Amino acid sequence: MDFNKDTAKKTAELLLQIKAIKLNPQTPFTWASGWKSPIYCDNRITLSYPTVRNFLKEEIAKLVEEKHGKPDVIAGVATGAIAIGILVAQELGVPFVYVRPEPKKHGRQNQIEGHLESGQNVVVIEDLISTGKSSLNAVKALKEAHANVKGMIAIFSYGFEIATDNFKNDNVELTTLSNYEYLLEQALDSKYITSEELLTLEDWRVEPSKWKQNEK
């Protein structure tokens, strides 16, 4: 994946500044999956900062058009990417839909909320890519609705090998504004972390599912 280095580093810097991304190598976070992690990312925090959300909106909209042309529809992945997806759709002047993890249990039992016609070109917006499983689940729902999914744009990716494999296997093009490598580079440059902490953060990425699992 090709990155605009300036955009990737600025994105990382903004996420660090507002603490949408927190780095804590000494006292790791525990993810819902049970993984121990020195990093925690919650990009929904960006919505509370107009300057940051406008930057993300404009950069994602530019990427959408550069990579895929102007789509018929923007689709956000619920729930984290609904708001940023709406902002991008507004910037591009196109309709918006969002995709639930599964169909509703009542009412019309929709999984896709909004108006989507068969054959329309859709670009999917996501806030964060870890394994890619939930993101690709949304793509599957859109394809089952006969949408032409052009690709996916996300704010940030941990860059896990399993995610790369999952997107490749599903033949979905993924582009992100920034990723883990640029985050670490920016964090070191801006003195959010030390050289020693950088080594810990790099070590985590080698085998994140097993990192510090035997420590209490």
Tab-separated table of C-alpha atoms in Angstrom:
chain	number	residue	atom	x	y	z
A	1	MET	CA	0.000	0.000	0.000
A	2	ASP	CA	1.372	3.408	-0.984
A	3	PHE	CA	1.227	6.142	1.644
A	4	ASN	CA	1.529	9.887	1.484
A	5	LYS	CA	4.157	10.148	4.221
A	6	ASP	CA	3.214	13.695	5.261
A	7	THR	CA	-0.469	12.765	5.574
A	8	ALA	CA	0.352	9.521	7.395
A	9	LYS	CA	2.552	11.280	9.948
A	10	LYS	CA	0.163	14.210	10.431
A	11	THR	CA	-2.720	11.782	10.971
A	12	ALA	CA	-0.657	9.916	13.566
A	13	GLU	CA	0.325	13.166	15.288
A	14	LEU	CA	-3.292	14.367	15.522
A	15	LEU	CA	-4.484	11.016	16.896
A	16	LEU	CA	-1.729	11.089	19.505
A	17	GLN	CA	-2.394	14.738	20.434
A	18	ILE	CA	-6.072	14.168	21.229
A	19	LYS	CA	-5.362	10.757	22.784
A	20	ALA	CA	-7.461	8.884	20.241
A	21	ILE	CA	-4.385	6.653	20.243
A	22	LYS	CA	-2.773	5.933	23.600
A	23	LEU	CA	0.620	4.266	23.958
A	24	ASN	CA	1.441	2.601	27.267
A	25	PRO	CA	4.237	0.018	26.939
A	26	GLN	CA	4.735	-0.253	30.730
A	27	THR	CA	1.108	-0.941	31.651
A	28	PRO	CA	-0.529	-2.688	28.668
A	29	PHE	CA	-4.195	-2.468	27.830
A	30	THR	CA	-6.336	-5.611	27.547
A	31	TRP	CA	-8.459	-5.753	24.409
A	32	ALA	CA	-11.905	-7.367	24.271
A	33	SER	CA	-10.236	-10.307	22.499
A	34	GLY	CA	-8.064	-10.877	25.574
A	35	TRP	CA	-4.901	-9.680	23.811
A	36	LYS	CA	-2.453	-7.606	25.848
A	37	SER	CA	-1.488	-4.476	23.967
A	38	PRO	CA	0.732	-1.416	24.513
A	39	ILE	CA	-1.583	0.585	22.243
A	40	TYR	CA	-5.263	1.486	22.376
A	41	CYS	CA	-7.067	3.264	19.564
A	42	ASP	CA	-10.510	4.895	19.722
A	43	ASN	CA	-10.975	7.080	16.659
A	44	ARG	CA	-14.475	8.133	17.722
A	45	ILE	CA	-12.712	10.689	19.929
A	46	THR	CA	-11.803	12.571	16.736
A	47	LEU	CA	-15.435	13.630	16.376
A	48	SER	CA	-15.084	15.910	19.412
A	49	TYR	CA	-12.331	17.942	17.723
A	50	PRO	CA	-13.578	19.943	14.700
A	51	THR	CA	-10.099	20.612	13.288
A	52	VAL	CA	-9.156	16.938	13.462
A	53	ARG	CA	-12.422	15.598	12.053
A	54	ASN	CA	-12.291	18.130	9.198
A	55	PHE	CA	-8.748	17.042	8.356
A	56	LEU	CA	-9.796	13.370	8.334
A	57	LYS	CA	-12.927	14.110	6.300
A	58	GLU	CA	-11.004	16.009	3.636
A	59	GLU	CA	-8.113	13.534	3.414
A	60	ILE	CA	-10.390	10.494	3.218
A	61	ALA	CA	-12.557	12.171	0.574
A	62	LYS	CA	-9.429	12.897	-1.491
A	63	LEU	CA	-8.299	9.283	-1.154
A	64	VAL	CA	-11.706	7.986	-2.209
A	65	GLU	CA	-11.593	9.964	-5.461
A	66	GLU	CA	-7.895	9.261	-6.124
A	67	LYS	CA	-8.240	5.518	-5.630
A	68	HIS	CA	-11.752	4.795	-6.849
A	69	GLY	CA	-13.247	7.850	-8.526
A	70	LYS	CA	-16.411	9.463	-7.216
A	71	PRO	CA	-18.695	6.643	-5.982
A	72	ASP	CA	-22.459	6.490	-6.135
A	73	VAL	CA	-22.658	5.820	-2.404
A	74	ILE	CA	-20.439	5.956	0.685
A	75	ALA	CA	-21.011	3.163	3.226
A	76	GLY	CA	-19.907	3.412	6.858
A	77	VAL	CA	-19.269	0.386	9.046
A	78	ALA	CA	-21.329	0.538	12.250
A	79	THR	CA	-20.819	1.917	14.696
A	80	GLY	CA	-17.369	3.466	14.709
A	81	ALA	CA	-17.356	4.685	11.112
A	82	ILE	CA	-20.925	5.965	10.810
A	83	ALA	CA	-20.098	9.565	11.695
A	84	ILE	CA	-16.879	9.876	9.687
A	85	GLY	CA	-18.616	8.134	6.785
A	86	ILE	CA	-21.399	10.718	6.817
A	87	LEU	CA	-18.840	13.533	6.833
A	88	VAL	CA	-17.029	12.016	3.842
A	89	ALA	CA	-20.294	11.498	1.960
A	90	GLN	CA	-21.217	15.131	2.639
A	91	GLU	CA	-17.795	16.289	1.407
A	92	LEU	CA	-18.244	14.305	-1.826
A	93	GLY	CA	-21.926	15.207	-2.194
A	94	VAL	CA	-23.079	11.580	-2.468
A	95	PRO	CA	-25.623	9.411	-0.590
A	96	PHE	CA	-24.700	7.520	2.560
A	97	VAL	CA	-25.652	4.148	4.027
A	98	TYR	CA	-24.302	2.231	6.982
A	99	VAL	CA	-23.856	-1.474	7.579
A	100	ARG	CA	-24.692	-3.228	10.848
A	101	PRO	CA	-22.687	-6.237	12.081
A	102	GLU	CA	-25.816	-8.347	11.528
A	103	PRO	CA	-29.443	-7.814	10.469
A	104	LYS	CA	-31.796	-6.254	13.005
A	105	LYS	CA	-33.869	-8.768	14.920
A	106	HIS	CA	-37.077	-6.760	14.481
A	107	GLY	CA	-38.831	-4.357	12.097
A	108	ARG	CA	-37.553	-4.645	8.534
A	109	GLN	CA	-34.563	-6.711	9.730
A	110	ASN	CA	-32.145	-4.525	7.797
A	111	GLN	CA	-28.413	-4.985	7.888
A	112	ILE	CA	-27.846	-2.068	5.517
A	113	GLU	CA	-29.536	1.142	6.620
A	114	GLY	CA	-30.316	3.718	3.953
A	115	HIS	CA	-31.171	3.614	0.258
A	116	LEU	CA	-28.908	1.401	-1.852
A	117	GLU	CA	-29.674	0.287	-5.394
A	118	SER	CA	-28.390	-2.836	-7.095
A	119	GLY	CA	-25.239	-2.183	-9.140
A	120	GLN	CA	-24.258	1.086	-7.458
A	121	ASN	CA	-20.558	1.785	-6.928
A	122	VAL	CA	-19.780	1.901	-3.209
A	123	VAL	CA	-16.672	2.857	-1.236
A	124	VAL	CA	-16.659	1.630	2.366
A	125	ILE	CA	-15.342	3.830	5.174
A	126	GLU	CA	-13.887	2.333	8.357
A	127	ASP	CA	-12.298	3.966	11.397
A	128	LEU	CA	-9.847	1.236	12.435
A	129	ILE	CA	-8.529	-2.006	10.969
A	130	SER	CA	-7.312	-4.754	13.299
A	131	THR	CA	-7.926	-8.231	11.847
A	132	GLY	CA	-10.339	-6.864	9.251
A	133	LYS	CA	-13.007	-9.438	10.061
A	134	SER	CA	-15.843	-7.039	10.967
A	135	SER	CA	-14.919	-4.678	8.125
A	136	LEU	CA	-15.049	-7.463	5.561
A	137	ASN	CA	-18.336	-8.665	7.033
A	138	ALA	CA	-19.785	-5.284	5.996
A	139	VAL	CA	-18.349	-5.696	2.498
A	140	LYS	CA	-19.983	-9.117	2.262
A	141	ALA	CA	-23.385	-7.659	3.180
A	142	LEU	CA	-23.015	-4.935	0.536
A	143	LYS	CA	-22.054	-7.467	-2.134
A	144	GLU	CA	-25.023	-9.647	-1.184
A	145	ALA	CA	-27.170	-6.542	-1.799
A	146	HIS	CA	-25.607	-6.458	-5.301
A	147	ALA	CA	-23.515	-3.352	-4.690
A	148	ASN	CA	-20.256	-2.931	-6.590
A	149	VAL	CA	-17.752	-2.439	-3.754
A	150	LYS	CA	-14.807	-0.482	-5.156
A	151	GLY	CA	-12.694	-0.650	-1.995
A	152	MET	CA	-12.317	0.462	1.598
A	153	ILE	CA	-10.682	3.535	3.134
A	154	ALA	CA	-9.825	3.603	6.855
A	155	ILE	CA	-8.255	6.118	9.217
A	156	PHE	CA	-5.742	3.748	10.803
A	157	SER	CA	-4.521	0.161	10.628
A	158	TYR	CA	-2.384	-1.874	13.018
A	159	GLY	CA	-0.981	-3.559	9.918
A	160	PHE	CA	-1.448	-7.110	11.171
A	161	GLU	CA	-0.482	-9.798	8.675
A	162	ILE	CA	-3.812	-11.532	9.269
A	163	ALA	CA	-5.632	-8.394	8.109
A	164	THR	CA	-3.501	-8.175	4.958
A	165	ASP	CA	-4.297	-11.826	4.213
A	166	ASN	CA	-8.019	-11.391	4.916
A	167	PHE	CA	-8.360	-8.427	2.550
A	168	LYS	CA	-6.303	-10.187	-0.119
A	169	ASN	CA	-8.377	-13.370	0.158
A	170	ASP	CA	-11.607	-11.376	-0.178
A	171	ASN	CA	-10.164	-9.333	-3.062
A	172	VAL	CA	-10.910	-6.018	-1.352
A	173	GLU	CA	-8.545	-3.070	-1.820
A	174	LEU	CA	-7.765	-1.397	1.511
A	175	THR	CA	-6.234	2.066	1.848
A	176	THR	CA	-5.561	3.817	5.154
A	177	LEU	CA	-4.495	7.355	6.045
A	178	SER	CA	-1.887	6.054	8.485
A	179	ASN	CA	-0.637	2.834	10.050
A	180	TYR	CA	1.405	1.436	12.915
A	181	GLU	CA	4.809	2.070	11.331
A	182	TYR	CA	4.104	5.752	10.733
A	183	LEU	CA	2.593	6.028	14.203
A	184	LEU	CA	5.778	4.745	15.852
A	185	GLU	CA	7.934	6.997	13.695
A	186	GLN	CA	5.857	10.044	14.622
A	187	ALA	CA	5.632	9.063	18.299
A	188	LEU	CA	9.422	8.825	18.502
A	189	ASP	CA	9.979	12.080	16.580
A	190	SER	CA	7.523	13.918	18.855
A	191	LYS	CA	8.956	12.309	22.001
A	192	TYR	CA	5.738	10.547	22.981
A	193	ILE	CA	7.924	7.464	23.427
A	194	THR	CA	11.595	6.699	24.103
A	195	SER	CA	13.871	4.504	21.990
A	196	GLU	CA	13.497	1.760	24.600
A	197	GLU	CA	9.703	1.973	24.461
A	198	LEU	CA	9.914	1.842	20.660
A	199	LEU	CA	11.542	-1.587	20.917
A	200	THR	CA	8.680	-2.824	23.129
A	201	LEU	CA	6.084	-1.472	20.709
A	202	GLU	CA	7.846	-3.096	17.756
A	203	ASP	CA	8.106	-6.400	19.635
A	204	TRP	CA	4.331	-6.445	20.251
A	205	ARG	CA	3.622	-6.338	16.529
A	206	VAL	CA	5.642	-9.525	15.882
A	207	GLU	CA	3.101	-11.800	17.578
A	208	PRO	CA	0.417	-9.650	19.259
A	209	SER	CA	-1.853	-12.530	20.257
A	210	LYS	CA	0.888	-14.030	22.469
A	211	TRP	CA	2.551	-10.850	23.744
A	212	LYS	CA	2.830	-10.820	27.578
A	213	GLN	CA	0.065	-13.460	27.846
A	214	ASN	CA	1.930	-15.242	30.664
A	215	GLU	CA	2.307	-12.072	32.725
A	216	LYS	CA	-0.251	-11.150	35.390
